[in-house]
Short mmCIF file of C-alpha atoms and ligand atoms in Angstrom, two decimals:
data_model
loop_
_atom_site.label_atom_id
_atom_site.label_comp_id
_atom_site.label_asym_id
_atom_site.label_seq_id
_atom_site.Cartn_x
_atom_site.Cartn_y
_atom_site.Cartn_z
CA MET A 87 -24.76 -31.44 0.48
CA PHE A 88 -21.61 -29.57 2.42
CA SER A 89 -20.86 -28.83 5.83
CA ASN A 90 -18.50 -26.54 7.52
CA PHE A 91 -16.84 -26.39 10.82
CA HIS A 92 -14.57 -23.36 10.78
CA THR A 93 -16.69 -20.01 10.63
CA HIS A 94 -16.12 -16.89 12.53
CA SER A 95 -18.94 -14.66 13.28
CA THR A 96 -19.29 -11.30 15.10
CA TYR A 97 -18.28 -12.76 18.56
CA CYS A 98 -14.65 -12.39 17.12
CA ASP A 99 -13.51 -10.82 13.79
CA GLY A 100 -16.39 -12.38 11.42
CA LYS A 101 -18.47 -9.88 9.77
CA SER A 102 -21.93 -11.80 10.19
CA THR A 103 -24.09 -12.67 13.11
CA PRO A 104 -24.84 -16.15 14.17
CA GLU A 105 -28.18 -15.94 12.83
CA GLU A 106 -26.94 -14.67 9.48
CA ILE A 107 -24.66 -17.69 9.46
CA VAL A 108 -27.31 -20.03 10.32
CA ASP A 109 -30.11 -18.33 8.01
CA TYR A 110 -27.43 -18.69 4.85
CA ALA A 111 -26.33 -22.30 5.98
CA VAL A 112 -29.99 -23.41 5.92
CA GLN A 113 -30.34 -21.72 2.23
CA LEU A 114 -27.49 -24.03 1.33
CA ASN A 115 -28.87 -26.88 2.70
CA LEU A 116 -25.71 -27.49 4.90
CA LYS A 117 -25.83 -30.85 6.70
CA SER A 118 -23.89 -29.58 9.68
CA LEU A 119 -22.39 -26.15 10.78
CA GLY A 120 -19.73 -25.57 13.37
CA PHE A 121 -19.22 -22.14 14.89
CA SER A 122 -15.38 -21.68 15.88
CA SER A 123 -14.86 -17.82 17.02
CA HIS A 124 -11.31 -17.16 18.02
CA ALA A 125 -11.03 -18.26 21.57
CA PRO A 126 -9.91 -15.48 24.19
CA ILE A 127 -5.98 -15.27 24.73
CA PRO A 128 -4.51 -13.57 27.63
CA PHE A 129 -3.01 -10.66 25.93
CA GLU A 130 -4.28 -7.81 23.57
CA CYS A 131 -5.48 -9.46 20.39
CA PRO A 132 -7.64 -7.43 18.22
CA TRP A 133 -9.09 -10.62 16.17
CA CYS A 134 -10.03 -12.85 19.15
CA MET A 135 -13.14 -12.79 21.48
CA LYS A 136 -12.86 -10.91 24.78
CA ARG A 137 -12.86 -13.34 27.71
CA GLU A 138 -15.92 -11.71 29.24
CA THR A 139 -17.70 -12.57 26.29
CA LEU A 140 -16.91 -16.33 26.29
CA ASN A 141 -19.93 -17.25 28.54
CA ASP A 142 -22.38 -15.40 26.36
CA TYR A 143 -20.89 -16.97 22.87
CA LEU A 144 -21.32 -20.35 24.39
CA MET A 145 -25.17 -19.73 25.60
CA HIS A 146 -25.82 -18.03 22.39
CA ILE A 147 -24.54 -20.61 20.06
CA ASN A 148 -26.09 -23.42 22.20
CA SER A 149 -29.26 -21.79 22.02
CA LEU A 150 -29.21 -21.96 18.21
CA LYS A 151 -28.94 -25.73 18.21
CA ASN A 152 -32.58 -26.71 17.80
CA SER A 153 -33.66 -23.57 16.14
CA LYS A 154 -33.68 -24.69 12.25
CA GLN A 155 -34.90 -28.10 11.02
CA GLY A 156 -32.53 -30.21 9.06
CA ILE A 157 -29.37 -28.68 10.24
CA ALA A 158 -26.84 -29.69 13.06
CA ILE A 159 -25.42 -27.01 14.74
CA TYR A 160 -22.31 -27.29 17.03
CA THR A 161 -20.37 -25.01 19.33
CA GLY A 162 -16.56 -24.83 18.67
CA LEU A 163 -13.57 -22.26 19.20
CA GLU A 164 -10.51 -21.98 17.36
CA VAL A 165 -7.94 -21.90 19.65
CA ASP A 166 -4.14 -20.64 19.38
CA TYR A 167 -1.51 -23.08 20.90
CA ILE A 168 1.13 -21.05 22.79
CA PRO A 169 3.49 -23.17 24.93
CA ASP A 170 2.48 -22.89 28.79
CA THR A 171 -0.01 -20.12 27.86
CA ILE A 172 -3.04 -21.48 25.93
CA GLY A 173 -4.24 -24.40 24.15
CA PRO A 174 -7.28 -26.12 22.82
CA LEU A 175 -7.25 -28.60 25.89
CA ASP A 176 -8.20 -25.43 28.16
CA PHE A 177 -11.45 -25.00 26.18
CA SER A 178 -12.61 -28.69 25.30
CA LYS A 179 -14.66 -29.50 28.17
CA THR A 180 -17.41 -27.02 27.30
CA LEU A 181 -17.41 -27.65 23.84
CA ASP A 182 -18.44 -29.78 20.97
CA TYR A 183 -15.19 -29.60 19.25
CA THR A 184 -11.82 -27.52 18.92
CA ILE A 185 -9.99 -26.28 16.34
CA GLY A 186 -6.24 -26.19 17.32
CA SER A 187 -4.24 -23.31 15.11
CA ILE A 188 -0.93 -21.87 15.10
CA HIS A 189 -0.95 -18.04 14.25
CA PHE A 190 1.79 -16.88 16.90
CA VAL A 191 5.43 -18.23 16.62
CA GLU A 192 7.81 -16.63 19.43
CA ASN A 193 7.58 -12.97 20.31
CA PHE A 194 9.59 -9.41 19.29
CA ARG A 195 11.87 -8.15 21.99
CA ASN A 196 9.05 -5.85 22.83
CA GLY A 197 6.97 -8.77 24.07
CA LYS A 198 4.43 -8.84 21.21
CA GLY A 199 3.62 -12.09 19.56
CA TRP A 200 5.02 -12.68 15.82
CA GLU A 201 2.08 -13.71 13.59
CA ILE A 202 2.57 -15.63 10.74
CA ASP A 203 -0.63 -14.46 8.89
CA GLY A 204 -0.24 -10.77 9.22
CA SER A 205 1.16 -8.46 6.67
CA HIS A 206 4.13 -9.49 4.73
CA GLN A 207 6.02 -6.61 6.38
CA HIS A 208 5.06 -8.01 9.89
CA PHE A 209 6.27 -11.58 8.69
CA HIS A 210 9.41 -9.92 7.14
CA ASP A 211 10.19 -8.05 10.53
CA GLY A 212 9.78 -10.86 12.71
CA LEU A 213 11.76 -13.39 10.39
CA ALA A 214 14.68 -10.67 10.55
CA GLU A 215 14.34 -9.95 14.58
CA ILE A 216 13.51 -13.22 16.04
CA PHE A 217 15.29 -15.62 13.74
CA LYS A 218 18.05 -13.90 12.08
CA ASN A 219 16.23 -13.94 8.49
CA ASN A 220 16.74 -17.72 8.63
CA ILE A 221 13.50 -19.06 7.24
CA LYS A 222 14.19 -22.76 7.82
CA ASP A 223 14.59 -22.00 11.79
CA ALA A 224 11.19 -19.90 11.46
CA VAL A 225 9.20 -22.63 9.76
CA ASP A 226 10.24 -25.45 11.50
CA ARG A 227 9.35 -23.78 14.63
CA TYR A 228 6.00 -23.18 13.42
CA PHE A 229 5.57 -26.69 12.67
CA GLU A 230 7.35 -27.89 15.78
CA LEU A 231 4.45 -25.78 17.71
CA THR A 232 2.09 -27.67 15.26
CA ARG A 233 3.51 -31.12 16.60
CA GLU A 234 3.40 -29.87 20.19
CA MET A 235 -0.18 -28.75 19.76
CA ALA A 236 -1.31 -32.13 18.43
CA LEU A 237 0.29 -34.17 21.09
CA LYS A 238 -0.06 -32.08 24.24
CA SER A 239 -3.51 -30.38 23.71
CA ARG A 240 -5.37 -32.50 21.36
CA PRO A 241 -7.59 -30.44 19.27
CA THR A 242 -10.16 -32.04 17.36
CA ILE A 243 -9.06 -30.29 14.25
CA ILE A 244 -5.77 -29.07 13.05
CA GLY A 245 -6.40 -25.67 11.57
CA HIS A 246 -4.95 -24.55 8.37
CA LEU A 247 -1.68 -26.73 8.74
CA ASP A 248 0.48 -25.07 6.27
CA LYS A 249 -0.92 -21.50 6.45
CA ILE A 250 2.87 -20.17 7.05
CA LYS A 251 3.19 -20.50 3.16
CA LEU A 252 0.82 -17.60 2.63
CA GLN A 253 3.85 -15.54 3.14
CA ASN A 254 5.91 -17.65 0.45
CA THR A 255 4.12 -15.96 -2.80
CA GLY A 256 6.37 -16.84 -5.60
CA TYR A 257 8.22 -19.09 -3.40
CA GLN A 258 10.37 -15.83 -2.36
CA TYR A 259 11.42 -17.72 0.96
CA PHE A 260 11.57 -21.47 0.47
CA ASN A 261 10.78 -24.41 -1.88
CA GLU A 262 8.11 -26.81 -1.11
CA ALA A 263 10.05 -29.40 -2.69
CA ASP A 264 13.07 -28.83 -0.26
CA ARG A 265 13.97 -31.62 1.80
CA TRP A 266 14.00 -29.83 5.18
CA TYR A 267 10.59 -28.47 4.43
CA ARG A 268 9.35 -32.06 3.26
CA GLU A 269 10.94 -33.72 6.42
CA THR A 270 9.29 -31.38 8.90
CA ILE A 271 5.86 -31.80 7.28
CA GLU A 272 6.26 -35.55 7.10
CA ASP A 273 7.09 -35.39 11.00
CA THR A 274 4.10 -33.26 11.40
CA LEU A 275 1.63 -35.24 9.82
CA LYS A 276 3.30 -38.21 11.97
CA ALA A 277 2.24 -36.29 15.24
CA ILE A 278 -0.92 -35.73 14.24
CA GLN A 279 -1.56 -39.47 13.30
CA THR A 280 -0.34 -40.36 16.64
CA ALA A 281 -2.55 -37.60 18.27
CA GLY A 282 -5.67 -39.04 16.54
CA CYS A 283 -6.56 -35.48 15.29
CA ILE A 284 -8.59 -34.69 11.88
CA ILE A 285 -6.96 -32.45 9.52
CA GLU A 286 -8.95 -29.47 7.90
CA VAL A 287 -8.87 -28.80 4.21
CA ASN A 288 -9.26 -25.02 4.34
CA THR A 289 -10.07 -23.06 1.37
CA ARG A 290 -9.83 -19.26 2.66
CA GLY A 291 -6.34 -18.73 1.07
CA VAL A 292 -7.51 -19.44 -2.37
CA TYR A 293 -10.96 -17.52 -2.20
CA GLN A 294 -9.22 -14.60 -0.72
CA LYS A 295 -6.31 -14.83 -3.55
CA LYS A 296 -3.46 -15.09 -1.08
CA THR A 297 -2.52 -18.64 -1.97
CA ASP A 298 -2.85 -20.73 -5.01
CA SER A 299 -3.58 -23.64 -3.48
CA VAL A 300 -5.83 -24.67 -0.34
CA TYR A 301 -4.31 -25.75 2.91
CA PRO A 302 -2.55 -28.01 3.00
CA SER A 303 -0.74 -28.19 -0.47
CA ARG A 304 -1.81 -30.95 -2.78
CA TRP A 305 1.50 -33.21 -2.25
CA ILE A 306 0.74 -32.83 1.63
CA LEU A 307 -2.98 -34.16 1.04
CA GLU A 308 -1.51 -36.99 -0.93
CA SER A 309 0.87 -37.98 2.26
CA ILE A 310 -2.31 -37.83 4.64
CA LYS A 311 -4.38 -39.77 2.25
CA LYS A 312 -1.53 -42.63 2.36
CA LYS A 313 -1.49 -42.17 6.05
CA ARG A 314 -5.21 -42.35 6.40
CA ILE A 315 -5.60 -39.28 8.82
CA PRO A 316 -9.26 -38.52 8.54
CA ILE A 317 -9.72 -34.82 6.92
CA THR A 318 -12.66 -32.52 7.10
CA VAL A 319 -13.29 -29.37 4.58
CA SER A 320 -14.11 -25.97 5.75
CA SER A 321 -13.68 -22.58 4.42
CA ASP A 322 -12.70 -20.31 7.71
CA ALA A 323 -15.58 -18.16 6.60
CA HIS A 324 -15.35 -14.71 8.47
CA HIS A 325 -18.65 -13.80 6.33
CA SER A 326 -21.79 -15.89 5.66
CA ASN A 327 -21.14 -15.41 1.97
CA ASP A 328 -17.87 -17.37 2.18
CA LEU A 329 -19.72 -20.68 3.75
CA ILE A 330 -18.94 -22.88 0.98
CA SER A 331 -16.50 -20.87 -1.10
CA TYR A 332 -14.33 -22.86 -3.34
CA PHE A 333 -15.87 -26.14 -2.03
CA ALA A 334 -16.76 -27.74 -5.30
CA GLU A 335 -13.41 -27.39 -6.78
CA THR A 336 -11.47 -28.61 -3.38
CA PHE A 337 -14.05 -31.68 -3.44
CA GLN A 338 -13.22 -32.24 -6.97
CA LEU A 339 -9.50 -32.07 -5.85
CA LEU A 340 -9.90 -34.42 -3.06
CA ARG A 341 -11.60 -37.12 -5.36
CA GLU A 342 -8.58 -36.89 -7.79
CA ILE A 343 -5.98 -37.51 -5.09
CA GLY A 344 -8.09 -40.59 -4.25
CA PHE A 345 -9.73 -39.51 -1.04
CA LYS A 346 -13.02 -41.65 -0.53
CA GLU A 347 -14.53 -40.07 2.48
CA ILE A 348 -14.36 -36.80 4.60
CA HIS A 349 -15.34 -36.62 8.28
CA ILE A 350 -18.41 -34.73 9.59
CA LEU A 351 -19.62 -34.25 13.10
CA THR A 352 -23.23 -35.44 13.23
CA GLU A 353 -25.35 -37.11 15.63
CA SER A 354 -22.72 -35.71 18.13
CA GLN A 355 -19.90 -37.86 16.37
CA TRP A 356 -17.31 -37.52 13.85
CA LYS A 357 -18.16 -39.96 11.21
CA PRO A 358 -16.55 -40.71 7.63
CA TYR A 359 -18.90 -39.81 4.68
CA LYS A 360 -18.72 -40.74 1.04
CA PHE A 361 -18.44 -37.49 -1.43
CA ASN A 362 -18.50 -36.41 -4.86
CA GLU A 363 -17.84 -32.77 -6.25
CA ASP A 364 -21.43 -31.79 -5.04
CA GLY A 365 -20.32 -32.39 -1.53
CA ILE A 366 -20.99 -35.48 1.09
CA LYS A 367 -23.52 -38.11 0.09
CA ILE A 368 -26.12 -39.05 2.77
CA ASN A 369 -26.92 -42.83 2.31
ZN1 LIG B 114 -6.68 -19.35 12.13
ZN1 LIG B 115 -9.97 -19.21 11.27
#
C-alpha cells in the first residue's frame, strides 16, 4: 500500500483533473493522497496556479475529501521560497500541509527568475550571467535558500532536495563527492533537522529519465537516516499514470539503506509507518 503527497493537477501544470487523480489513486489502493499544485507567485509563471484560482482549488480539493471510501485526501500546495517575496508560511494556515521547493535562484539582469530545473540552455545562461560560471557559488546559493526556507518558512515537507543535480548529467559541472558539495548538503540536512521538516524521496527525475537516481541521492539518504530525519515517498506526478512510478524500486532502496519507517499523513497527523517494497504496512 502506498501514499503520495506530491501531485500536480490541471490547476497548475498537471495533465489530469483532481477527479482523475482520485479515481486512479482508489484503483491503486492508496492509503493517503495529497494534492500539491504549484502555489501562485507574484509574477508571470506558466507552471503556477493563477492567484484568482486559489480559492476554487481549495474548495474543490476540500470537497473531494469525503468523496471515496478507504482513501484519505489532503489539501496542500508546493510553494516556492523566494526571499522577501513568497514562502510556504504564507499558505500554511489554509492547508493540511505544504511542500517547500526551490525552483528559482536569483534573477537575470532583465529581472526574470533563473529556474534551476528549466532547460540545460536556460541553466547554462543563468550560470554564466548571474554566477560568472562559478558552479560552486550557484549550487551553494541553491542550498543556502533551502536552509533559509526550512528555518524561516517551515514547510511540512522539503521538496526534491537536490533537484539541481538534474543539470549535472554526466557530472559535467561537479562531482557529488567533492568536499564543498558534501559540506553544503550536510549543513542543509542540519538546518532541516533543526526546523523539524520531513524530507521527500522524490522519484520524478528517474521515471522521466532526467536523473539516474531519486532526489535525494543515496549517500544523502544515508546521512538523513543517520540523523533520523523523517522521510516520505512521493512521485511529483503531473499525470495520474505516474502516481506510484518507480515506487517499488524506491521502497526497496530505502530498505537497503536501513530505513524502517516512512511518514504518512493520515487521520490528520503525520505518523511513521513500517514498510517493505510493496509499500507501507498497516498494522
Ligand atoms: Zn518542484
Ligand atoms: Zn512538484
